[in-house]
């Protein structure tokens, strides 16, 4: 079975290559077709003349024919160089590698929080179908989904930072007066522990708490609802009735046999949400000055900064494939029927 | 692999040295505790560190103002609330100790401050100055600014000895000294830069993007896109030593978060505060500060070369249709100075100044029918998404107002790069924007905003009359003559209104209690050199 899974994984990862090439070409053409002329935008200073615009266009290599630019770009990619951002002046590869861990850390913490809250609540709602606790939980989930992250985030900042003063300054991943641990994984929570720097760990954990809570409250809704409806289906099945009849205890009935069988759609939803979160957390990233990839790519897109947009698209494509593959493998581990396919 | 005993000793010694170095480097950051550290929060990301590189931006210039010196600066006046405002008419020494004009006003001789040193300890020489200005002349858009002083080629610059820098002009110019204050005109350590240059890149553009070679009041301690940390250069002699030992500039994109951080007392200064957020600042926790900007203007630009706005009557009709006072109160929240409803003649020697227009629907309708457009027309007004906090409500107010004279406006909120493109190819009939002038003399405004083929001439104004008036303006005109001649130009552009001025803005910031010495500079950027905490 193991070789089956690893073969499957390799096959999926190889399948990424044509997808990446396709996405690369489409993005490359698309950003250039979209309105917005970087040459005009990046002329610096108060006097903008046509000569200055032309000089910048030449400096950026945008005066060359499109196919030459594309050819040049793919040549660069093969050497691992995704070009350079005009707005930040940094190499895109470096920026993405610095920012991706920030986005991943936020998304993973938020997702862990969301799962830890929503799966138990989903089970409770499903086992007490139609009672007041079911309605209360479903109501809370609906409110979470309906409140946009921007409003929720501001509310949390207002309460926990502004009035209560419990949370640290909502800026970035670490208090600027705390020494940054050496970057090993890029995840501050892990790096600070590896360096034995507990002060940095405390600071990083405190910084991530509010943004993660914001994201968690927003994504809890769908997970909770999927868990609940999937559990409801499972709980009406024959084998759960048998469990009950056999007098198994709560844990065996609901968690060992119930939850495990109900988990499949939940896993798929979680995978999709994670992949979406990493790139689409723009609002929360902006609100908490979180240096993630979402805000980076949106800023680049608005500024017609081609290289970061292209690099971001490639990275996201690769991530989507990896996460989907992971979800498929996990599904196989959870459900023997999937394994058989 | 074999390692000899000697190698091991060397390795151990060098790693010990490395450890010692690390030991020194960490306290440098830790030394500056919260008390002698100033924290500024702003929406900008830190990009490159070369003020004349492509894509240099506000954060770049702010960093460079601290890390590099320029030859001259402007005087600053104390204001009643403890903040200060620069005076565009008084130039003061910075790296240049003094300067002299020749009798024909065509030669300016600068004396470089003796004893001034770069951060690496080498003395600042006139050759560094000459090289730095020549470097500037090599970048088209930077050269376009410095040419207002009549400096166009490197042979006009010379350094006869270590302390003397000479500029030779073809015509006298009243910008011949003040032009050396602009953020482009930083003085770079030539030896250090050249050592990092290459044959393809003789001006060290690549190296200076991420490294600095200055002698300014602060050095860069660390720089990431979200956080710039500067530490004081204790050897600095160009001005009074800054009070703050360390300054942190942090990127906080959201304006509400920015002000909340100052209100909680974590940061000292928050800038780029939209009027609505400013109005919500609670006086007790942070000080809302509004400093008038003498060199700023909010305006509507018309494409004055294309129908229907090539007809001056249509532009004037719009000027008469706007409920100016209501707009000033509701959109600008009464902050700044209104630029409409002047009753007398134009004031000599002043720009921006108010137009004579104010709300008069009868006149507006009459002008529309004179222009043969009594039935009205449809058009478009655009603004940059980045400036939506003010421009958005303003666009709505304008749309409502001009609907009364039959004009149907479509509002387009555009991302920065799209707006730049559309204003450069003149495909936007109307545009809401604002500008600041680095050298705020009337004729500078006319040269930059009202002439030329580029996007900075936002109204696409092509006036032979204005051009010949500018050409005839002597660079050594007396104050009285200069005032008289520029008043004629102001009269022309305020009647023909390719740009309809609405307001002179106020610089809004949230400041923690006890912070003094905040100065509004012509570039609109915070300057930690004059800031202190009591």
XYZ file of N, CA and C in Angstrom, chain B residues 312-471:
480
model
N -12.560 76.679 -22.638
C -12.349 77.213 -21.288
C -13.693 77.460 -20.589
N -14.764 77.736 -21.381
C -16.067 78.005 -20.764
C -16.614 76.773 -20.054
N -16.327 75.596 -20.613
C -16.809 74.368 -19.971
C -16.095 74.154 -18.637
N -14.787 74.410 -18.632
C -14.035 74.261 -17.381
C -14.547 75.249 -16.338
N -14.802 76.480 -16.794
C -15.297 77.482 -15.850
C -16.707 77.150 -15.368
N -17.521 76.567 -16.259
C -18.878 76.179 -15.864
C -18.818 75.189 -14.711
N -17.876 74.243 -14.818
C -17.740 73.269 -13.733
C -17.289 73.964 -12.450
N -16.354 74.919 -12.604
C -15.876 75.649 -11.416
C -17.025 76.378 -10.725
N -17.949 76.934 -11.535
C -19.082 77.661 -10.945
C -20.155 76.725 -10.384
N -20.132 75.466 -10.812
C -21.208 74.551 -10.383
C -20.891 73.887 -9.039
N -19.623 73.965 -8.591
C -19.257 73.229 -7.378
C -19.655 73.993 -6.109
N -20.334 73.316 -5.182
C -20.646 73.948 -3.891
C -19.383 73.969 -3.032
N -18.506 74.954 -3.330
C -17.153 74.955 -2.774
C -17.091 74.834 -1.253
N -17.908 75.681 -0.584
C -17.814 75.670 0.880
C -18.273 74.349 1.468
N -19.356 73.810 0.907
C -19.859 72.532 1.413
C -18.814 71.435 1.206
N -18.148 71.456 0.045
C -17.116 70.454 -0.229
C -15.969 70.601 0.764
N -15.566 71.851 1.013
C -14.460 72.079 1.943
C -14.810 71.555 3.335
N -16.070 71.755 3.731
C -16.457 71.326 5.075
C -16.681 69.816 5.168
N -17.339 69.242 4.158
C -17.718 67.835 4.308
C -16.642 66.876 3.808
N -15.956 67.215 2.714
C -14.943 66.300 2.185
C -13.603 66.508 2.883
N -13.201 67.767 2.998
C -11.897 68.049 3.612
C -12.029 68.298 5.111
N -13.266 68.181 5.624
C -13.547 68.389 7.048
C -12.980 69.706 7.568
N -12.954 70.717 6.685
C -12.505 72.038 7.099
C -11.015 72.135 7.384
N -10.245 71.110 7.019
C -8.804 71.121 7.296
C -8.050 71.721 6.116
N -7.096 72.582 6.398
C -6.342 73.222 5.332
C -6.932 74.585 5.002
N -6.607 75.079 3.791
C -7.062 76.404 3.375
C -7.844 76.264 2.079
N -9.075 76.836 2.021
C -9.831 76.733 0.764
C -9.179 77.557 -0.344
N -9.237 77.078 -1.576
C -8.630 77.792 -2.704
C -9.698 78.242 -3.700
N -10.748 78.886 -3.204
C -11.780 79.388 -4.109
C -12.330 80.682 -3.520
N -13.165 81.378 -4.327
C -13.883 82.547 -3.814
C -13.016 83.755 -3.516
N -11.919 83.923 -4.279
C -11.115 85.147 -4.096
C -11.891 86.337 -4.644
N -11.874 87.462 -3.928
C -12.637 88.613 -4.396
C -11.735 89.642 -5.075
N -10.520 89.862 -4.565
C -9.645 90.883 -5.153
C -8.794 90.335 -6.281
N -7.680 91.024 -6.564
C -6.728 90.567 -7.580
C -5.856 89.462 -7.018
N -5.094 88.793 -7.914
C -4.160 87.781 -7.423
C -3.081 88.470 -6.600
N -2.552 87.703 -5.645
C -1.531 88.247 -4.757
C -0.180 88.006 -5.398
N 0.699 88.999 -5.450
C 1.999 88.763 -6.085
C 2.882 87.822 -5.263
N 3.693 87.026 -5.990
C 4.702 86.184 -5.324
C 4.138 85.025 -4.559
N 2.908 84.615 -4.876
C 2.319 83.521 -4.116
C 1.659 82.506 -5.054
N 1.943 81.251 -4.846
C 1.233 80.169 -5.521
C 1.440 78.921 -4.694
N 0.436 78.070 -4.506
C -0.955 78.176 -4.944
C -1.708 79.299 -4.227
N -2.707 79.851 -4.903
C -3.612 80.802 -4.268
C -5.009 80.635 -4.843
N -6.019 81.212 -4.151
C -7.406 80.915 -4.531
C -7.788 81.425 -5.919
N -8.746 80.734 -6.547
C -9.358 81.227 -7.775
C -10.494 82.169 -7.384
N -11.052 82.845 -8.377
C -12.169 83.742 -8.075
C -13.511 83.024 -8.190
N -13.481 81.701 -8.477
C -14.745 80.992 -8.665
C -15.392 80.633 -7.332
N -16.732 80.641 -7.342
C -17.462 80.042 -6.232
C -18.852 79.702 -6.770
N -19.640 79.013 -5.981
C -20.898 78.454 -6.477
C -21.805 79.527 -7.094
N -22.167 79.326 -8.372
C -23.082 80.235 -9.066
C -23.691 79.473 -10.244
N -24.804 78.809 -9.979
C -25.366 77.912 -10.989
C -25.847 78.665 -12.229
N -26.318 79.913 -12.044
C -26.787 80.693 -13.198
C -25.640 80.899 -14.179
N -24.515 81.367 -13.639
C -23.338 81.588 -14.487
C -22.900 80.281 -15.144
N -22.923 79.208 -14.369
C -22.482 77.924 -14.893
C -23.342 77.506 -16.082
N -24.644 77.652 -15.923
C -25.553 77.259 -17.019
C -25.355 78.148 -18.237
N -25.160 79.462 -17.980
C -24.948 80.391 -19.091
C -23.684 80.016 -19.859
N -22.630 79.682 -19.137
C -21.371 79.306 -19.791
C -21.552 78.040 -20.619
N -22.336 77.089 -20.088
C -22.590 75.848 -20.825
C -23.316 76.138 -22.127
N -24.322 77.029 -22.089
C -25.051 77.273 -23.332
C -24.214 78.121 -24.288
N -23.367 79.031 -23.759
C -22.423 79.757 -24.622
C -21.538 78.786 -25.387
N -21.142 77.716 -24.703
C -20.254 76.738 -25.327
C -21.033 75.795 -26.242
N -22.348 76.014 -26.355
C -23.167 75.158 -27.218
C -23.447 73.816 -26.592
N -23.351 73.731 -25.263
C -23.547 72.449 -24.595
C -24.652 72.550 -23.546
N -25.678 73.334 -23.862
C -26.759 73.518 -22.895
C -27.407 72.189 -22.538
N -27.365 71.248 -23.473
C -27.965 69.943 -23.223
C -27.098 69.034 -22.367
N -25.889 69.481 -22.089
C -24.996 68.683 -21.264
C -24.259 67.619 -22.054
N -23.472 66.806 -21.354
C -22.721 65.720 -21.994
C -22.322 64.711 -20.931
N -21.803 63.581 -21.395
C -21.328 62.564 -20.451
C -19.808 62.577 -20.452
N -19.214 62.370 -19.285
C -17.754 62.345 -19.207
C -17.311 61.437 -18.062
N -16.028 61.446 -17.803
C -15.479 60.531 -16.797
C -14.516 61.277 -15.883
N -14.532 60.911 -14.599
C -13.566 61.483 -13.663
C -12.850 60.336 -12.948
N -11.527 60.412 -12.853
C -10.763 59.316 -12.257
C -9.919 59.776 -11.086
N -9.557 58.830 -10.242
C -8.614 59.124 -9.168
C -7.914 57.840 -8.748
N -6.795 57.998 -8.031
C -6.004 56.841 -7.624
C -6.633 56.153 -6.420
N -6.692 54.841 -6.502
C -7.243 54.043 -5.410
C -6.543 54.338 -4.087
N -5.222 54.603 -4.168
C -4.443 54.863 -2.955
C -4.903 56.139 -2.258
N -5.524 57.039 -3.022
C -5.949 58.306 -2.430
C -7.461 58.339 -2.240
N -8.095 57.158 -2.239
C -9.563 57.085 -2.233
C -10.187 57.699 -0.987
N -9.449 57.749 0.128
C -10.037 58.248 1.365
C -10.584 59.662 1.194
N -9.892 60.489 0.425
C -10.389 61.842 0.170
C -11.019 61.938 -1.208
N -10.336 61.361 -2.215
C -10.796 61.535 -3.590
C -12.143 60.870 -3.847
N -12.446 59.777 -3.148
C -13.716 59.075 -3.346
C -14.908 59.959 -3.025
N -15.001 60.457 -1.768
C -16.106 61.356 -1.436
C -16.116 62.610 -2.305
N -14.912 63.101 -2.650
C -14.837 64.301 -3.485
C -15.452 64.044 -4.854
N -15.126 62.873 -5.428
C -15.671 62.535 -6.755
C -17.202 62.488 -6.711
N -17.742 61.933 -5.647
C -19.209 61.865 -5.515
C -19.817 63.260 -5.439
N -19.168 64.143 -4.654
C -19.672 65.509 -4.515
C -19.645 66.222 -5.862
N -18.571 66.006 -6.631
C -18.466 66.655 -7.949
C -19.527 66.107 -8.897
N -19.707 64.784 -8.872
C -20.712 64.152 -9.745
C -22.095 64.754 -9.484
N -22.437 64.873 -8.201
C -23.730 65.465 -7.827
C -23.860 66.895 -8.326
N -22.774 67.676 -8.147
C -22.823 69.093 -8.473
C -22.976 69.315 -9.980
N -22.160 68.606 -10.771
C -22.198 68.881 -12.212
C -23.436 68.277 -12.879
N -24.101 67.352 -12.183
C -25.354 66.820 -12.724
C -26.367 67.947 -12.875
N -26.240 68.978 -12.040
C -27.184 70.106 -12.093
C -26.999 70.956 -13.331
N -25.842 70.887 -13.995
C -25.689 71.620 -15.254
C -25.641 70.638 -16.429
N -26.197 69.459 -16.201
C -26.402 68.517 -17.299
C -25.216 67.626 -17.635
N -24.190 67.600 -16.775
C -23.040 66.736 -17.075
C -23.180 65.428 -16.295
N -23.089 64.326 -17.037
C -23.224 63.011 -16.424
C -21.825 62.415 -16.265
N -21.330 62.390 -15.037
C -19.963 61.932 -14.799
C -19.937 60.476 -14.378
N -19.018 59.727 -14.991
C -18.782 58.373 -14.535
C -17.515 58.402 -13.675
N -17.581 57.769 -12.502
C -16.444 57.812 -11.585
C -15.582 56.563 -11.748
N -14.273 56.740 -11.942
C -13.375 55.592 -12.077
C -12.303 55.632 -11.001
N -12.376 54.674 -10.089
C -11.306 54.541 -9.100
C -10.280 53.569 -9.669
N -9.057 54.042 -9.868
C -8.072 53.228 -10.578
C -6.840 52.953 -9.717
N -6.289 51.716 -9.807
C -5.025 51.441 -9.134
C -3.928 52.361 -9.688
N -2.939 52.665 -8.837
C -1.895 53.627 -9.189
C -1.327 53.503 -10.590
N -0.942 52.288 -10.979
C -0.277 52.131 -12.266
C -1.239 52.403 -13.422
N -2.519 52.048 -13.226
C -3.500 52.318 -14.281
C -3.752 53.806 -14.424
N -3.822 54.481 -13.274
C -4.063 55.917 -13.318
C -2.888 56.624 -13.999
N -1.651 56.205 -13.651
C -0.475 56.809 -14.284
C -0.550 56.639 -15.794
N -0.904 55.417 -16.225
C -0.954 55.146 -17.651
C -2.000 56.028 -18.338
N -3.191 56.093 -17.715
C -4.260 56.849 -18.362
C -4.005 58.344 -18.328
N -3.341 58.852 -17.279
C -3.069 60.290 -17.335
C -1.912 60.573 -18.276
N -1.016 59.598 -18.463
C 0.081 59.822 -19.410
C -0.412 59.792 -20.855
N -1.369 58.899 -21.152
C -1.856 58.892 -22.545
C -3.099 59.760 -22.738
N -3.378 60.577 -21.730
C -4.425 61.605 -21.817
C -5.793 61.028 -22.125
N -6.104 59.869 -21.573
C -7.409 59.285 -21.864
C -8.394 59.528 -20.725
N -8.012 60.340 -19.749
C -8.947 60.688 -18.676
C -9.380 62.140 -18.859
N -10.671 62.392 -19.095
C -11.104 63.779 -19.274
C -10.926 64.605 -18.001
N -11.220 63.982 -16.836
C -11.071 64.699 -15.572
C -10.346 63.812 -14.574
N -9.581 64.441 -13.716
C -8.750 63.700 -12.776
C -8.713 64.445 -11.449
N -8.895 63.692 -10.355
C -8.737 64.306 -9.029
C -7.373 63.900 -8.509
N -6.586 64.876 -8.079
C -5.264 64.517 -7.577
C -4.747 65.620 -6.660
N -3.572 65.400 -6.126
C -2.907 66.467 -5.392
C -1.420 66.378 -5.650
N -0.728 67.473 -5.402
C 0.704 67.547 -5.675
C 1.385 68.321 -4.564
N 2.632 67.972 -4.283
C 3.439 68.877 -3.491
C 4.619 69.311 -4.357
N 5.095 70.522 -4.132
C 6.239 71.029 -4.891
C 7.434 71.055 -3.972
N 8.539 70.453 -4.431
C 9.741 70.443 -3.604
C 10.320 71.845 -3.468
N 10.245 72.605 -4.567
C 10.778 73.970 -4.544
C 9.587 74.890 -4.762
N 8.980 75.305 -3.666
C 7.682 75.947 -3.800
C 7.795 77.433 -4.101
N 8.257 77.765 -5.299
C 8.212 79.139 -5.794
C 7.173 79.148 -6.899
N 6.460 80.266 -7.085
C 5.393 80.269 -8.097
C 5.821 79.719 -9.451
N 6.979 80.179 -9.963
C 7.317 79.753 -11.330
C 7.657 78.263 -11.394
N 8.100 77.658 -10.278
C 8.337 76.206 -10.267
C 7.023 75.469 -10.515
N 5.966 75.933 -9.856
C 4.642 75.322 -10.082
C 4.271 75.407 -11.554
N 4.481 76.611 -12.145
C 4.071 76.785 -13.544
C 4.904 75.897 -14.454
N 6.203 75.795 -14.160
C 7.062 74.970 -15.010
C 6.696 73.486 -14.911
N 6.418 73.013 -13.694
C 6.188 71.579 -13.512
C 4.747 71.181 -13.838
N 3.775 71.958 -13.342
C 2.375 71.524 -13.450
C 1.642 72.083 -14.660
N 2.198 73.090 -15.311
C 1.443 73.740 -16.372
C 2.151 73.759 -17.719
N 3.328 73.132 -17.836
C 3.983 73.084 -19.148
C 4.513 71.670 -19.385
N 4.949 71.420 -20.610
C 5.612 70.156 -20.922
C 4.676 69.112 -21.498
N 5.278 68.016 -21.948
C 4.505 66.976 -22.634
C 4.173 65.809 -21.712
N 4.692 65.821 -20.483
C 4.562 64.631 -19.621
C 3.357 64.668 -18.715
N 3.227 63.575 -17.936
C 2.064 63.414 -17.076
C 2.039 64.420 -15.935
N 3.198 65.028 -15.598
C 3.165 65.999 -14.502
C 2.411 67.264 -14.900
N 2.277 67.519 -16.201
C 1.397 68.586 -16.677
C -0.009 67.999 -16.741
N -0.634 67.871 -15.562
C -1.848 67.061 -15.448
C -3.014 67.628 -16.261
N -3.045 68.947 -16.432
C -4.139 69.543 -17.201
C -3.845 69.584 -18.688
N -2.720 69.013 -19.091
C -2.312 69.025 -20.497
C -2.393 70.442 -21.051
N -1.851 71.387 -20.306
C -1.984 72.796 -20.638
C -0.892 73.195 -21.601
N -1.264 73.696 -22.771
C -0.276 74.128 -23.766
C -0.565 75.580 -24.067
N 0.123 76.469 -23.358
C -0.150 77.886 -23.537
C 1.110 78.615 -23.965
N 1.069 79.156 -25.182
C 2.219 79.923 -25.685
C 2.464 81.128 -24.783
N 1.369 81.733 -24.300
C 1.499 82.929 -23.463
C 2.290 82.597 -22.197
N 1.910 81.503 -21.523
C 2.600 81.130 -20.285
C 4.061 80.803 -20.574
N 4.287 80.061 -21.665
C 5.667 79.676 -21.984
C 6.547 80.889 -22.245
N 6.010 81.870 -22.982
C 6.866 83.032 -23.264
C 7.062 83.869 -22.005
N 6.041 83.933 -21.137
C 6.229 84.649 -19.871
C 7.320 83.992 -19.029
N 7.303 82.629 -19.016
C 8.312 81.915 -18.226
C 9.699 82.142 -18.804
N 9.769 82.129 -20.143
C 11.063 82.311 -20.800
C 11.617 83.708 -20.519
